[in-house]
mmCIF file of C-alpha atoms and ligand atoms in Angstrom:
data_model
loop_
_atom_site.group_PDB
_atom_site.id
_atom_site.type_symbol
_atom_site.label_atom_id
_atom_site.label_comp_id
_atom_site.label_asym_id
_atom_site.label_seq_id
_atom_site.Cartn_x
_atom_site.Cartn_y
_atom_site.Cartn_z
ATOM 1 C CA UNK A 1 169.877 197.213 88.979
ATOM 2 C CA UNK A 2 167.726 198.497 86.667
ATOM 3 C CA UNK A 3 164.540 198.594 84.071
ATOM 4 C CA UNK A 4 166.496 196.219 81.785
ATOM 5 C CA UNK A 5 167.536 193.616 84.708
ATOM 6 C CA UNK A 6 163.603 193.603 85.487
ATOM 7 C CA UNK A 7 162.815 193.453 81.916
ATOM 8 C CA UNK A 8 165.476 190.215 81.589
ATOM 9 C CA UNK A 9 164.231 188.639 85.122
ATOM 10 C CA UNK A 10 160.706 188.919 84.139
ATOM 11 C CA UNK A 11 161.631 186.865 80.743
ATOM 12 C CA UNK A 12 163.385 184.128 82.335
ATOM 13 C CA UNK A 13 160.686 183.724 84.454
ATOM 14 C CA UNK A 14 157.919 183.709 81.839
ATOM 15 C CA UNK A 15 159.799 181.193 80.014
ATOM 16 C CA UNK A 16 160.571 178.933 82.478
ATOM 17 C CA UNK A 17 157.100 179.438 84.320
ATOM 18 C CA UNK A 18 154.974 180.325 81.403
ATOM 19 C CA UNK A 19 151.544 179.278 83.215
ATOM 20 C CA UNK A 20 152.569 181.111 86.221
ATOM 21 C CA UNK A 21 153.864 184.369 84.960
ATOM 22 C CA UNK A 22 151.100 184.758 82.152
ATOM 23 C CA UNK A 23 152.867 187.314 80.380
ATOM 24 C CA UNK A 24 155.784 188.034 77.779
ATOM 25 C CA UNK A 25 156.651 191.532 79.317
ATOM 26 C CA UNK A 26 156.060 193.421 83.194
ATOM 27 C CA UNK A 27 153.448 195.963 82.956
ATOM 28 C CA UNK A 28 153.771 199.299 81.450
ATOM 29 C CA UNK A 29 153.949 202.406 83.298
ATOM 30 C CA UNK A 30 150.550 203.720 81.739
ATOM 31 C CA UNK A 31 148.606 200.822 83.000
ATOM 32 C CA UNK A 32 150.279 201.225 86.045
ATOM 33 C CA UNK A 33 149.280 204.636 86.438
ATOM 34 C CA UNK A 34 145.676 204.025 85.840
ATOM 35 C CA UNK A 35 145.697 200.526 88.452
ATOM 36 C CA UNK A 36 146.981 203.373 91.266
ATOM 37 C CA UNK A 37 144.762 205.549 90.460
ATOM 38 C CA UNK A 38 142.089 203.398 91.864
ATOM 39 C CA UNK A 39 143.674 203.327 95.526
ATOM 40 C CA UNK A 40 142.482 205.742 98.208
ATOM 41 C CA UNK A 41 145.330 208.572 97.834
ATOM 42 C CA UNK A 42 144.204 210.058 101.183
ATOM 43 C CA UNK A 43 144.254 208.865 104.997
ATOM 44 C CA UNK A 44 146.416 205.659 105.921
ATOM 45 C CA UNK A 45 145.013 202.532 103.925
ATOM 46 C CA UNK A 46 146.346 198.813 103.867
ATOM 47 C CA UNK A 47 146.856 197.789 100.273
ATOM 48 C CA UNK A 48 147.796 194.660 99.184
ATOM 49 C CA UNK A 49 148.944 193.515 95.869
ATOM 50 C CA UNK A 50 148.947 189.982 94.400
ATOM 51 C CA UNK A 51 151.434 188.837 91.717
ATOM 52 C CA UNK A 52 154.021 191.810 92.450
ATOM 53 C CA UNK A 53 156.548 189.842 89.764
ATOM 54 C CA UNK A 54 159.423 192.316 89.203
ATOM 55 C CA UNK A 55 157.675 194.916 90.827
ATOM 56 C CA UNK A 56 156.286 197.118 87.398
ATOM 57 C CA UNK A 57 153.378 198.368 89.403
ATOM 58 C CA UNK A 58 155.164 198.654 92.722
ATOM 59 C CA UNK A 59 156.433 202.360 92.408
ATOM 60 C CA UNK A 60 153.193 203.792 91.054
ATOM 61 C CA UNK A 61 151.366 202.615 94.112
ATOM 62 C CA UNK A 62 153.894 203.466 96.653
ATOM 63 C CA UNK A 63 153.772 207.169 94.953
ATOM 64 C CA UNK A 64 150.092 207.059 95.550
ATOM 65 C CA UNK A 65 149.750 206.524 99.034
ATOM 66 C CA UNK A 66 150.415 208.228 101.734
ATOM 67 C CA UNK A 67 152.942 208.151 104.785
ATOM 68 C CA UNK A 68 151.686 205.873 107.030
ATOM 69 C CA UNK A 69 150.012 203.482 105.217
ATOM 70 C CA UNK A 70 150.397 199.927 104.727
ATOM 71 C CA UNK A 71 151.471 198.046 101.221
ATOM 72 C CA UNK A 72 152.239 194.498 101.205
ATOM 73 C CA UNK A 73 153.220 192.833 98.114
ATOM 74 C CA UNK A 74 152.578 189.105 97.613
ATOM 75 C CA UNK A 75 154.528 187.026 95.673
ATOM 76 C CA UNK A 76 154.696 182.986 94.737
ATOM 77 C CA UNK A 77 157.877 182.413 92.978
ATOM 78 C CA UNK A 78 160.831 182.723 94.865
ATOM 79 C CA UNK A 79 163.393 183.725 92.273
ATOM 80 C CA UNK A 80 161.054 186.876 92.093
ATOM 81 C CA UNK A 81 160.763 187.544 95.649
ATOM 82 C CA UNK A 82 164.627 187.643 95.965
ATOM 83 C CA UNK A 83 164.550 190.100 93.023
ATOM 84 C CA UNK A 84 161.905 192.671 94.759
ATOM 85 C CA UNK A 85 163.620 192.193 98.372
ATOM 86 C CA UNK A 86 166.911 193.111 96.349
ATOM 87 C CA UNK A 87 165.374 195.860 94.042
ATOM 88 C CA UNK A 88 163.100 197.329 96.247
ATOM 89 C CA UNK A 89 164.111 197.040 99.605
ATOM 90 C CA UNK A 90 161.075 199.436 100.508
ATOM 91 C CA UNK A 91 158.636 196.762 99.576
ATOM 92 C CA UNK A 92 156.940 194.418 102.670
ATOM 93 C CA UNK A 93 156.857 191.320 100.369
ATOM 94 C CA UNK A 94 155.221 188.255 101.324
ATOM 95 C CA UNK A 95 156.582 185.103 99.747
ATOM 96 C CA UNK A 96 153.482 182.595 99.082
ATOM 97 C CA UNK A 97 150.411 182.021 97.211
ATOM 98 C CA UNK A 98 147.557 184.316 96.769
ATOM 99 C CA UNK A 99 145.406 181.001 97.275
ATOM 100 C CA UNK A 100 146.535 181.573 100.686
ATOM 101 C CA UNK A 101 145.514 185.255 101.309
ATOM 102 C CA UNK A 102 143.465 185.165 104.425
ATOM 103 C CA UNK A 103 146.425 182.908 106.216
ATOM 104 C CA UNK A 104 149.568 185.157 104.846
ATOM 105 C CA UNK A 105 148.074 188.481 105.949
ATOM 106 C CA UNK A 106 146.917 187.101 109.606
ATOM 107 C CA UNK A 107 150.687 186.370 109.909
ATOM 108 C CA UNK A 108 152.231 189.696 108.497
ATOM 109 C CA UNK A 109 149.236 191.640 111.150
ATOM 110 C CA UNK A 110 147.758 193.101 108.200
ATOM 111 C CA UNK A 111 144.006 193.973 109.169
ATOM 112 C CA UNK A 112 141.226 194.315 106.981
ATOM 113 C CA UNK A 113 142.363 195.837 103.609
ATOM 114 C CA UNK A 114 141.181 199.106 101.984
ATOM 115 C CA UNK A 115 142.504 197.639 98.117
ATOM 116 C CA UNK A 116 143.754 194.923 96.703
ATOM 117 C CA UNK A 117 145.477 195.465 93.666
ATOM 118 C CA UNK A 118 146.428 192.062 91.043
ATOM 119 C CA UNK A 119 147.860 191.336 88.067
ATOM 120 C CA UNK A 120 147.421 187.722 88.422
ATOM 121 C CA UNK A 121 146.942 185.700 85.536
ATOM 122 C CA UNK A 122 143.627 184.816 85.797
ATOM 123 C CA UNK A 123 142.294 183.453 82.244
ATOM 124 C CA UNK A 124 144.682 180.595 83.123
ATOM 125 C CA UNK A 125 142.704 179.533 85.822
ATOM 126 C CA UNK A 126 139.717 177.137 85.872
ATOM 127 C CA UNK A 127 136.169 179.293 87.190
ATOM 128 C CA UNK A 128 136.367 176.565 90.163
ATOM 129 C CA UNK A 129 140.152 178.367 91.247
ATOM 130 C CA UNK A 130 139.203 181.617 90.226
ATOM 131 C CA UNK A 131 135.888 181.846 92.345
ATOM 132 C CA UNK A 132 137.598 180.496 95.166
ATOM 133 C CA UNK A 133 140.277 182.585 95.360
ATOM 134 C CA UNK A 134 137.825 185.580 94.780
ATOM 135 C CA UNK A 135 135.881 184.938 97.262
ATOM 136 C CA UNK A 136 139.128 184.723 99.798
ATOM 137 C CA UNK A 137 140.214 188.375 98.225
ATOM 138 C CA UNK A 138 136.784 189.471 98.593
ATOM 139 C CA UNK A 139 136.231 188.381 102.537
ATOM 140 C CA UNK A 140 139.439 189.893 103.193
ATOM 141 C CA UNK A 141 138.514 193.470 102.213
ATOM 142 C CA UNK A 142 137.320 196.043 104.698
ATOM 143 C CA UNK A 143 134.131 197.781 103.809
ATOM 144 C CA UNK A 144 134.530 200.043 101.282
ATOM 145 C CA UNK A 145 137.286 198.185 99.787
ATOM 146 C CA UNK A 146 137.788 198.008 96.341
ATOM 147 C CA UNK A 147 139.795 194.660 94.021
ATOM 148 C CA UNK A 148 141.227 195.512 90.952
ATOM 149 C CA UNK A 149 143.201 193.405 88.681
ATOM 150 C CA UNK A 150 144.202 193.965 85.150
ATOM 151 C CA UNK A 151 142.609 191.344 81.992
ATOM 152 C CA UNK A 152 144.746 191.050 79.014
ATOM 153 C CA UNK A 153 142.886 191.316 75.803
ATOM 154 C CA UNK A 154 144.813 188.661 73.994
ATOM 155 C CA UNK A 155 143.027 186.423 76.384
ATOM 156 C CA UNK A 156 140.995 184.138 74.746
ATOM 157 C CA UNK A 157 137.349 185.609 74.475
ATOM 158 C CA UNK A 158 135.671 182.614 76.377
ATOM 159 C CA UNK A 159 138.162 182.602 79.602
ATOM 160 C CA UNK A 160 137.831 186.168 79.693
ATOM 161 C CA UNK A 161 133.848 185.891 79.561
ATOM 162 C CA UNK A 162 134.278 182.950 82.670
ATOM 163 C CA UNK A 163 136.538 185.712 84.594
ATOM 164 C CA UNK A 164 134.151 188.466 83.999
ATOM 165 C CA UNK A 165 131.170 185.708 85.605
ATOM 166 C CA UNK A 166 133.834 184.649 88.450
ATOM 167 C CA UNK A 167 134.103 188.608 89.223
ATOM 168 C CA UNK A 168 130.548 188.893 89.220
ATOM 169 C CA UNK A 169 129.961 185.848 91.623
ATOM 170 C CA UNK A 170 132.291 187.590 93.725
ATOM 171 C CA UNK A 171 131.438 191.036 94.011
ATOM 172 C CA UNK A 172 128.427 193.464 93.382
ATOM 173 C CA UNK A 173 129.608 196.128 91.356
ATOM 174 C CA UNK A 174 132.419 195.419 88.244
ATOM 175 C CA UNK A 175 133.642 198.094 86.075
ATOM 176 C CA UNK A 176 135.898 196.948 82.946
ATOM 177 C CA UNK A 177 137.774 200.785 81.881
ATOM 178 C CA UNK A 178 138.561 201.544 78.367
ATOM 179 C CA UNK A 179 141.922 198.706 77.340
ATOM 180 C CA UNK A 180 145.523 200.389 77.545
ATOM 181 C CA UNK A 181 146.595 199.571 73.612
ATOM 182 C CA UNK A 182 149.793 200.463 74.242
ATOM 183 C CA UNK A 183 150.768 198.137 77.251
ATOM 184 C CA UNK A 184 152.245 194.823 75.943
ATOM 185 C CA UNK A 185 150.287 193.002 75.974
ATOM 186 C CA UNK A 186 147.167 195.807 75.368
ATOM 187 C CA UNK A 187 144.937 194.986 78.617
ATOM 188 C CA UNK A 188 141.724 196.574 80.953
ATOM 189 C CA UNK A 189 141.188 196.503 84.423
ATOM 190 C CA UNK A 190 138.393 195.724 86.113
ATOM 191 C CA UNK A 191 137.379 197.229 89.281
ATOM 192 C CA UNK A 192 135.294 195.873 91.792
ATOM 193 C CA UNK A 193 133.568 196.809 94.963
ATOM 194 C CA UNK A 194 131.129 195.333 97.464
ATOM 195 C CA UNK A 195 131.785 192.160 97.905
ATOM 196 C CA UNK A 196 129.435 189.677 97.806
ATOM 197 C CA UNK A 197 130.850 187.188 100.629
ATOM 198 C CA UNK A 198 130.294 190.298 103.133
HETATM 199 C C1 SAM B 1 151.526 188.820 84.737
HETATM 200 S S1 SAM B 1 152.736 188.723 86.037
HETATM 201 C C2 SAM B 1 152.563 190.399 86.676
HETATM 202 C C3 SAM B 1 153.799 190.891 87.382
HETATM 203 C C4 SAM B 1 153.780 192.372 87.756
HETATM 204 N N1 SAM B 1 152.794 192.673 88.775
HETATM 205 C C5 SAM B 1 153.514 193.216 86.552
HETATM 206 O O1 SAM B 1 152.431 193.825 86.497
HETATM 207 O O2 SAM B 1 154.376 193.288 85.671
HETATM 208 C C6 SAM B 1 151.910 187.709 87.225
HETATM 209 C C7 SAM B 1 152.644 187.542 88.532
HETATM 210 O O3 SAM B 1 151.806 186.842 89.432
HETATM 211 C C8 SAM B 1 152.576 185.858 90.124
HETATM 212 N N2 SAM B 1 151.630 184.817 90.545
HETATM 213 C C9 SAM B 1 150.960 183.937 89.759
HETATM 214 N N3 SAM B 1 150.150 183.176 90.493
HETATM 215 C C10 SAM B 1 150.305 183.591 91.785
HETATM 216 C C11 SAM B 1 149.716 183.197 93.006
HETATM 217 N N4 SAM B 1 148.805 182.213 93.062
HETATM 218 N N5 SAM B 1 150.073 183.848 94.133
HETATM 219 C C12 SAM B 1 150.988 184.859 94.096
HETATM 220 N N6 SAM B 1 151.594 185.263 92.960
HETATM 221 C C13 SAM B 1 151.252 184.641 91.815
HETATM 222 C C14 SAM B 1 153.586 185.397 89.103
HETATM 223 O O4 SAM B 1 154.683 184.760 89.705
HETATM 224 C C15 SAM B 1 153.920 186.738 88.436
HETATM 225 O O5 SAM B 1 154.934 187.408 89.138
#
């Protein structure tokens, strides 16, 4: 397998899940560069990442951390789970809904978690979704922990002004870094820390 089957896997999905998948192409490796440089690359920390798709950020984060830490990918559609079981075997990935978080990482034994790392698409939520699964990302970080999750910028400019007021209902501090033109589509992250629900 390679970058083209992920590249063609991804499509299929986007077009037959377009509300799910949120996006025309998997993230490029320079926004995946910058979303790993925001995890602890020292001592042994649980990371979890929400969305995983075809697995476009999964590399970059496993090359950040180090031995003996824990990385646990969760993903909701099934065609894409097969695909990241299949092309990277390496991967602890959790088939189910991010909704779900608390629940799904009780049953894999993950404890508290040092980052949590999405690329859901969030401007195609309602606030009402998006604050509630905040809040279950937030109460599931240890303290210390830090969210991050990438915001396209072909968003439309009032969902991305009701994420940016779900992110601050969630958590106390929220950094938006300087948008990645080149990734398709061009896109920020935002990083948070200190959750609010703690
Ligand atoms: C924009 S794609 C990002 C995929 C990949 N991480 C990347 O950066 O290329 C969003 C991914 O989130 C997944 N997803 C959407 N809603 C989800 C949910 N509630 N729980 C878990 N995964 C979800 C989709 O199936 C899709 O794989």
């Amino acid at each position: 397998m390679t970058a083209w089957t992920d590249h063609r896997t991804f499509l299929r999905r986007a077009l037959r899940r377009p509300a799910l998948i949120g996006a025309p192409a998997p993230t490029g490796a320079t926004l995946a560069a910058e979303i790993a440089a925001v995890l602890p690359g020292t001592g042994t920390p649980a990371v979890v990442e929400l969305g995983a798709g075809t697995g476009a950020l999964s590399p970059a984060i496993r090359s950040r951390l180090s031995p003996g830490s824990r990385y646990v990918a969760v993903e909701v559609d099934g065609e894409l789970v097969a695909h990241l079981r299949r092309r990277m075997p390496w991967l602890e990935v959790l088939h189910g809904d991010a909704a779900d978080l608390a629940t799904l990482l009780d049953g894999a034994g993950v404890g508290p978690v040092d980052a949590v790392v999405s690329s859901l698409p969030w401007t195609l939520l309602p606030p009402a979704q998006q604050r509630d699964m905040l809040a279950g990302i937030a109460s599931t970080l240890a303290p210390g922990g830090v969210f991050t999750t990438i915001s396209t910028l072909t968003a439309l400019p009032t969902r991305v002004r009701e994420l940016r007021r779900s992110l601050d209902s969630a958590f106390a501090e929220v950094v938006a870094t300087a948008p990645v033109w080149r990734n398709v589509p061009p896109s920020r992250l935002y990083v948070c820390r200190g959750p609010r629900s703690c």
